Amino acid sequence: MTEKSNSDLDLSLAELCQKLEQGETSSSELVAECLGRIDDPAGEGRRSFLSVATDRAMAEAEAVDQQRAEGHGHLGPFAGIPIAVKDLFDIAGETTTAGSTVLADRPPASADAPCVARLRQAGMIVLGRTNMTEFAYSGLGINPHFDTPRSIWKREDERIPGGSSSGSAVAVADRQAFVGLGTDTGGSCRIPAAFSNIVGYKPTSRLIPLEGVSPLAPSLDSVGPIADSVATCSAVHKLMTGEKASDVQTALYGPEAGPEAMSVDLPEVRLALLNTIALDGLDPVVEEQFERALNALRLAGVQIAERELPMLNDLGSVNRNGGLAAGEAYRWHRDLLRDGGAQYDPRVRTRIEAGVDVHDSDLSEILAFRQQLVSSFATTSKGFDAWVLPTVAILPPRISDFPPFSDGADDFYRNANITALRNTSIGNMLDSCAISLPLCESTDRAEAPPVGLMLMAPGLSDEKLLSLAAALEPVCRSVA
């Protein structure tokens, strides 16, 4: 077991907010520590971040500290928390490049994306823009333009971080930021969270505005947090939906906060174990760790019953030629591909270009099938608190395992990407909310197998799912 550090960044969000309020730490100290880790030449900062707003972040931190010292009543409980933002989100005065060189000449954003604005209004400090798969179109996290951040797991092996929110996950795992903001179209918050042994949340997509966020597939896109705990993810999610910081604070560590307030009695919890597709072909380590997690939950009193969703077997044929994601992505990228296609990562370009064969009639057919799937999911979910399945079926491969791209001969990348996305993308098609929980303590994330346990529930069940995840989190962390 790795020895726990004395950094304030290793505290829970409630503990960190209380230390800030009581003057036992400062925003300047937190931001300076993050910036130091980002700048460490032996660390991953040069790969996890595409740009760092050093001067602005320090100035904002100092302003927060001064206002706290002066007793400004309007200063919220989360003021001064350092966060990292994926390079898909608009930040006023900055160019959003979506992990690509194609958009380098794009004019700077005139305003923050609403979800980013809400976090900044709560006083959180944006350290910089994080690396990602170009245009968010892969679950692996590889970026040939800006290099690829390494997963924290057995870092000497240089393994992929998962994507597309790769930099945000690595930044959180390495404590270069307290929270990472990501997007999730097919698993892009949950996959990198699983590969870094941290928590990634995909909310019901319509709860958080997508304005100011470069799209991949608008029907599937969602915005979510990546953090070290369910509590932090929950708080950040609620802030992005527009809840008042004071209300979020009360829920986090007010007089009625805690497991009792969640009304989650583990022996009363019923989970549906998804056995359609989700358990097929698991890596032996993933299978072993996931089974250990299920056994730990059963020992804690949780009831688990296998259930099927037979319609999932039709996803492959319905999503032919890239399906909904490729079809919608191609429509957004068509002009960019015409004028700058040679600048794209060829692995991303070929996947987007497949969307040329997804016609409007195909999209209508897919969306109609999706509605049937969502309805069937809601019906089958009755009587269960959530569904449970492995977040990702594989462990992160080494970056060196991927041969150079070659037209028509990129099977390893294609198969790894399909497998990585397989389980998580189910939740996006189901319009669900879903969360990936680590199966180890945070002190063990660099050595414990990076296997996530995913909980999934019908759309708009977010509050219930987050409460359930917080109650099950200690059990899951005890597995490794």
mmCIF file of C-alpha atoms in Angstrom, residues 229-412:
data_model
loop_
_atom_site.group_PDB
_atom_site.id
_atom_site.type_symbol
_atom_site.label_atom_id
_atom_site.label_comp_id
_atom_site.label_asym_id
_atom_site.label_seq_id
_atom_site.Cartn_x
_atom_site.Cartn_y
_atom_site.Cartn_z
ATOM 1 C CA SER A 229 -14.963 10.371 -4.582
ATOM 2 C CA VAL A 230 -18.679 10.121 -5.187
ATOM 3 C CA ALA A 231 -19.274 13.061 -2.850
ATOM 4 C CA THR A 232 -17.093 15.351 -4.949
ATOM 5 C CA CYS A 233 -18.688 14.182 -8.192
ATOM 6 C CA SER A 234 -22.119 14.700 -6.682
ATOM 7 C CA ALA A 235 -21.345 18.228 -5.501
ATOM 8 C CA VAL A 236 -19.836 19.294 -8.822
ATOM 9 C CA HIS A 237 -22.705 17.729 -10.734
ATOM 10 C CA LYS A 238 -25.245 19.607 -8.650
ATOM 11 C CA LEU A 239 -23.408 22.887 -9.121
ATOM 12 C CA MET A 240 -23.376 22.364 -12.896
ATOM 13 C CA THR A 241 -27.128 21.718 -12.904
ATOM 14 C CA GLY A 242 -27.602 25.118 -11.313
ATOM 15 C CA GLU A 243 -28.115 24.281 -7.636
ATOM 16 C CA LYS A 244 -27.066 26.944 -5.162
ATOM 17 C CA ALA A 245 -23.651 26.397 -3.600
ATOM 18 C CA SER A 246 -25.145 26.791 -0.115
ATOM 19 C CA ASP A 247 -27.660 24.011 -0.787
ATOM 20 C CA VAL A 248 -24.930 21.765 -2.179
ATOM 21 C CA GLN A 249 -22.817 22.499 0.893
ATOM 22 C CA THR A 250 -25.655 21.495 3.222
ATOM 23 C CA ALA A 251 -26.122 18.239 1.347
ATOM 24 C CA LEU A 252 -22.371 17.592 1.463
ATOM 25 C CA TYR A 253 -21.568 18.256 5.103
ATOM 26 C CA GLY A 254 -24.466 20.041 6.753
ATOM 27 C CA PRO A 255 -26.062 18.918 10.026
ATOM 28 C CA GLU A 256 -28.150 16.238 8.287
ATOM 29 C CA ALA A 257 -25.521 15.059 5.805
ATOM 30 C CA GLY A 258 -23.981 11.622 5.807
ATOM 31 C CA PRO A 259 -25.079 8.052 5.078
ATOM 32 C CA GLU A 260 -28.111 8.319 7.336
ATOM 33 C CA ALA A 261 -29.459 11.228 5.285
ATOM 34 C CA MET A 262 -29.218 9.128 2.140
ATOM 35 C CA SER A 263 -31.678 6.585 3.525
ATOM 36 C CA VAL A 264 -29.708 3.739 1.950
ATOM 37 C CA ASP A 265 -30.018 0.529 3.952
ATOM 38 C CA LEU A 266 -27.710 -1.937 2.199
ATOM 39 C CA PRO A 267 -29.826 -5.048 2.896
ATOM 40 C CA GLU A 268 -32.692 -3.256 1.155
ATOM 41 C CA VAL A 269 -30.644 -2.485 -1.976
ATOM 42 C CA ARG A 270 -31.493 -4.525 -5.087
ATOM 43 C CA LEU A 271 -29.098 -4.477 -8.026
ATOM 44 C CA ALA A 272 -29.710 -5.991 -11.456
ATOM 45 C CA LEU A 273 -26.578 -7.634 -12.847
ATOM 46 C CA LEU A 274 -26.643 -7.010 -16.589
ATOM 47 C CA ASN A 275 -25.774 -10.273 -18.319
ATOM 48 C CA THR A 276 -26.514 -9.207 -21.893
ATOM 49 C CA ILE A 277 -23.207 -8.374 -23.645
ATOM 50 C CA ALA A 278 -21.679 -6.708 -20.567
ATOM 51 C CA LEU A 279 -20.052 -9.839 -19.107
ATOM 52 C CA ASP A 280 -18.801 -11.299 -22.397
ATOM 53 C CA GLY A 281 -15.067 -11.714 -22.983
ATOM 54 C CA LEU A 282 -13.847 -9.974 -19.857
ATOM 55 C CA ASP A 283 -10.140 -9.799 -19.200
ATOM 56 C CA PRO A 284 -9.435 -12.428 -16.500
ATOM 57 C CA VAL A 285 -8.279 -9.751 -14.040
ATOM 58 C CA VAL A 286 -11.381 -7.654 -14.696
ATOM 59 C CA GLU A 287 -13.577 -10.716 -14.250
ATOM 60 C CA GLU A 288 -11.869 -11.672 -10.987
ATOM 61 C CA GLN A 289 -11.998 -8.175 -9.484
ATOM 62 C CA PHE A 290 -15.586 -7.625 -10.548
ATOM 63 C CA GLU A 291 -16.656 -10.941 -9.022
ATOM 64 C CA ARG A 292 -14.847 -10.020 -5.815
ATOM 65 C CA ALA A 293 -16.737 -6.735 -5.768
ATOM 66 C CA LEU A 294 -20.075 -8.512 -6.228
ATOM 67 C CA ASN A 295 -19.218 -10.887 -3.387
ATOM 68 C CA ALA A 296 -18.283 -7.960 -1.141
ATOM 69 C CA LEU A 297 -21.605 -6.293 -1.917
ATOM 70 C CA ARG A 298 -23.490 -9.514 -1.190
ATOM 71 C CA LEU A 299 -21.661 -9.871 2.137
ATOM 72 C CA ALA A 300 -22.748 -6.329 2.962
ATOM 73 C CA GLY A 301 -26.344 -7.423 2.427
ATOM 74 C CA VAL A 302 -26.934 -6.121 -1.110
ATOM 75 C CA GLN A 303 -29.293 -8.272 -3.189
ATOM 76 C CA ILE A 304 -28.051 -8.960 -6.730
ATOM 77 C CA ALA A 305 -30.060 -10.728 -9.427
ATOM 78 C CA GLU A 306 -29.068 -11.353 -13.042
ATOM 79 C CA ARG A 307 -31.255 -9.705 -15.645
ATOM 80 C CA GLU A 308 -31.228 -9.413 -19.436
ATOM 81 C CA LEU A 309 -31.832 -6.573 -21.873
ATOM 82 C CA PRO A 310 -32.235 -8.593 -25.088
ATOM 83 C CA MET A 311 -32.566 -5.512 -27.301
ATOM 84 C CA LEU A 312 -28.901 -4.743 -26.647
ATOM 85 C CA ASN A 313 -28.052 -7.642 -28.946
ATOM 86 C CA ASP A 314 -29.348 -5.529 -31.839
ATOM 87 C CA LEU A 315 -27.046 -2.566 -31.153
ATOM 88 C CA GLY A 316 -24.354 -3.777 -33.535
ATOM 89 C CA SER A 317 -26.656 -3.959 -36.539
ATOM 90 C CA VAL A 318 -28.521 -0.763 -35.672
ATOM 91 C CA ASN A 319 -25.255 1.162 -35.248
ATOM 92 C CA ARG A 320 -23.716 -0.079 -38.498
ATOM 93 C CA ASN A 321 -21.250 2.295 -40.192
ATOM 94 C CA GLY A 322 -20.652 3.994 -36.858
ATOM 95 C CA GLY A 323 -24.319 4.548 -36.201
ATOM 96 C CA LEU A 324 -25.655 7.533 -34.306
ATOM 97 C CA ALA A 325 -22.269 8.846 -33.156
ATOM 98 C CA ALA A 326 -20.644 8.777 -36.608
ATOM 99 C CA GLY A 327 -23.754 10.055 -38.355
ATOM 100 C CA GLU A 328 -24.099 13.091 -36.117
ATOM 101 C CA ALA A 329 -20.355 13.714 -35.910
ATOM 102 C CA TYR A 330 -19.981 13.697 -39.695
ATOM 103 C CA ARG A 331 -22.627 16.358 -40.088
ATOM 104 C CA TRP A 332 -20.692 18.660 -37.753
ATOM 105 C CA HIS A 333 -17.293 17.866 -39.275
ATOM 106 C CA ARG A 334 -18.184 17.779 -42.973
ATOM 107 C CA ASP A 335 -16.786 21.211 -43.836
ATOM 108 C CA LEU A 336 -13.784 20.851 -41.550
ATOM 109 C CA LEU A 337 -12.907 17.548 -43.190
ATOM 110 C CA ARG A 338 -13.143 19.117 -46.632
ATOM 111 C CA ASP A 339 -10.813 21.981 -45.741
ATOM 112 C CA GLY A 340 -8.460 20.381 -43.199
ATOM 113 C CA GLY A 341 -8.952 16.642 -43.218
ATOM 114 C CA ALA A 342 -5.219 16.008 -43.588
ATOM 115 C CA GLN A 343 -4.653 17.554 -40.146
ATOM 116 C CA TYR A 344 -6.908 15.068 -38.338
ATOM 117 C CA ASP A 345 -5.653 12.079 -36.421
ATOM 118 C CA PRO A 346 -6.291 9.497 -39.176
ATOM 119 C CA ARG A 347 -7.863 7.123 -36.654
ATOM 120 C CA VAL A 348 -10.384 9.780 -35.725
ATOM 121 C CA ARG A 349 -10.905 10.937 -39.300
ATOM 122 C CA THR A 350 -11.729 7.470 -40.623
ATOM 123 C CA ARG A 351 -14.305 6.909 -37.881
ATOM 124 C CA ILE A 352 -15.991 10.250 -38.540
ATOM 125 C CA GLU A 353 -15.922 9.724 -42.302
ATOM 126 C CA ALA A 354 -17.857 6.491 -41.853
ATOM 127 C CA GLY A 355 -20.788 8.730 -41.011
ATOM 128 C CA VAL A 356 -21.142 9.705 -44.680
ATOM 129 C CA ASP A 357 -22.975 6.398 -45.115
ATOM 130 C CA VAL A 358 -25.357 7.096 -42.239
ATOM 131 C CA HIS A 359 -28.230 8.812 -43.987
ATOM 132 C CA ASP A 360 -31.022 10.849 -42.451
ATOM 133 C CA SER A 361 -33.317 7.845 -42.717
ATOM 134 C CA ASP A 362 -30.739 5.762 -40.847
ATOM 135 C CA LEU A 363 -30.564 8.329 -38.061
ATOM 136 C CA SER A 364 -34.352 8.331 -37.786
ATOM 137 C CA GLU A 365 -34.332 4.540 -37.554
ATOM 138 C CA ILE A 366 -31.631 4.545 -34.879
ATOM 139 C CA LEU A 367 -33.393 7.197 -32.812
ATOM 140 C CA ALA A 368 -36.672 5.268 -33.009
ATOM 141 C CA PHE A 369 -34.890 2.103 -31.870
ATOM 142 C CA ARG A 370 -33.298 4.073 -29.072
ATOM 143 C CA GLN A 371 -36.685 5.189 -27.796
ATOM 144 C CA GLN A 372 -37.805 1.576 -27.672
ATOM 145 C CA LEU A 373 -34.611 0.669 -25.835
ATOM 146 C CA VAL A 374 -35.080 3.458 -23.283
ATOM 147 C CA SER A 375 -38.670 2.372 -22.669
ATOM 148 C CA SER A 376 -37.700 -1.281 -22.289
ATOM 149 C CA PHE A 377 -34.904 -0.304 -19.895
ATOM 150 C CA ALA A 378 -37.267 1.694 -17.694
ATOM 151 C CA THR A 379 -39.730 -1.197 -17.541
ATOM 152 C CA THR A 380 -37.098 -3.826 -16.782
ATOM 153 C CA SER A 381 -35.532 -1.579 -14.118
ATOM 154 C CA LYS A 382 -38.644 -1.584 -11.951
ATOM 155 C CA GLY A 383 -37.975 -3.215 -8.613
ATOM 156 C CA PHE A 384 -34.233 -2.498 -8.793
ATOM 157 C CA ASP A 385 -32.244 0.415 -7.428
ATOM 158 C CA ALA A 386 -29.664 0.243 -10.215
ATOM 159 C CA TRP A 387 -27.927 -2.030 -12.689
ATOM 160 C CA VAL A 388 -24.387 -3.223 -12.079
ATOM 161 C CA LEU A 389 -21.721 -4.211 -14.610
ATOM 162 C CA PRO A 390 -17.969 -3.824 -15.175
ATOM 163 C CA THR A 391 -17.118 -0.336 -16.402
ATOM 164 C CA VAL A 392 -14.577 -1.592 -18.958
ATOM 165 C CA ALA A 393 -14.018 -5.167 -20.100
ATOM 166 C CA ILE A 394 -10.242 -4.805 -20.446
ATOM 167 C CA LEU A 395 -7.248 -3.400 -18.614
ATOM 168 C CA PRO A 396 -5.485 -0.443 -20.251
ATOM 169 C CA PRO A 397 -3.027 -1.669 -22.912
ATOM 170 C CA ARG A 398 0.475 -0.263 -23.195
ATOM 171 C CA ILE A 399 0.820 2.633 -25.591
ATOM 172 C CA SER A 400 3.576 0.652 -27.310
ATOM 173 C CA ASP A 401 1.042 -2.120 -28.041
ATOM 174 C CA PHE A 402 -0.538 0.072 -30.712
ATOM 175 C CA PRO A 403 1.229 -0.173 -34.082
ATOM 176 C CA PRO A 404 1.483 2.936 -36.266
ATOM 177 C CA PHE A 405 -1.687 3.725 -38.148
ATOM 178 C CA SER A 406 -2.019 2.042 -41.518
ATOM 179 C CA ASP A 407 -5.035 2.304 -43.782
ATOM 180 C CA GLY A 408 -7.006 -0.905 -43.541
ATOM 181 C CA ALA A 409 -4.624 -2.460 -41.004
ATOM 182 C CA ASP A 410 -5.498 -0.888 -37.688
ATOM 183 C CA ASP A 411 -7.190 -3.882 -36.112
ATOM 184 C CA PHE A 412 -5.583 -3.665 -32.670
#
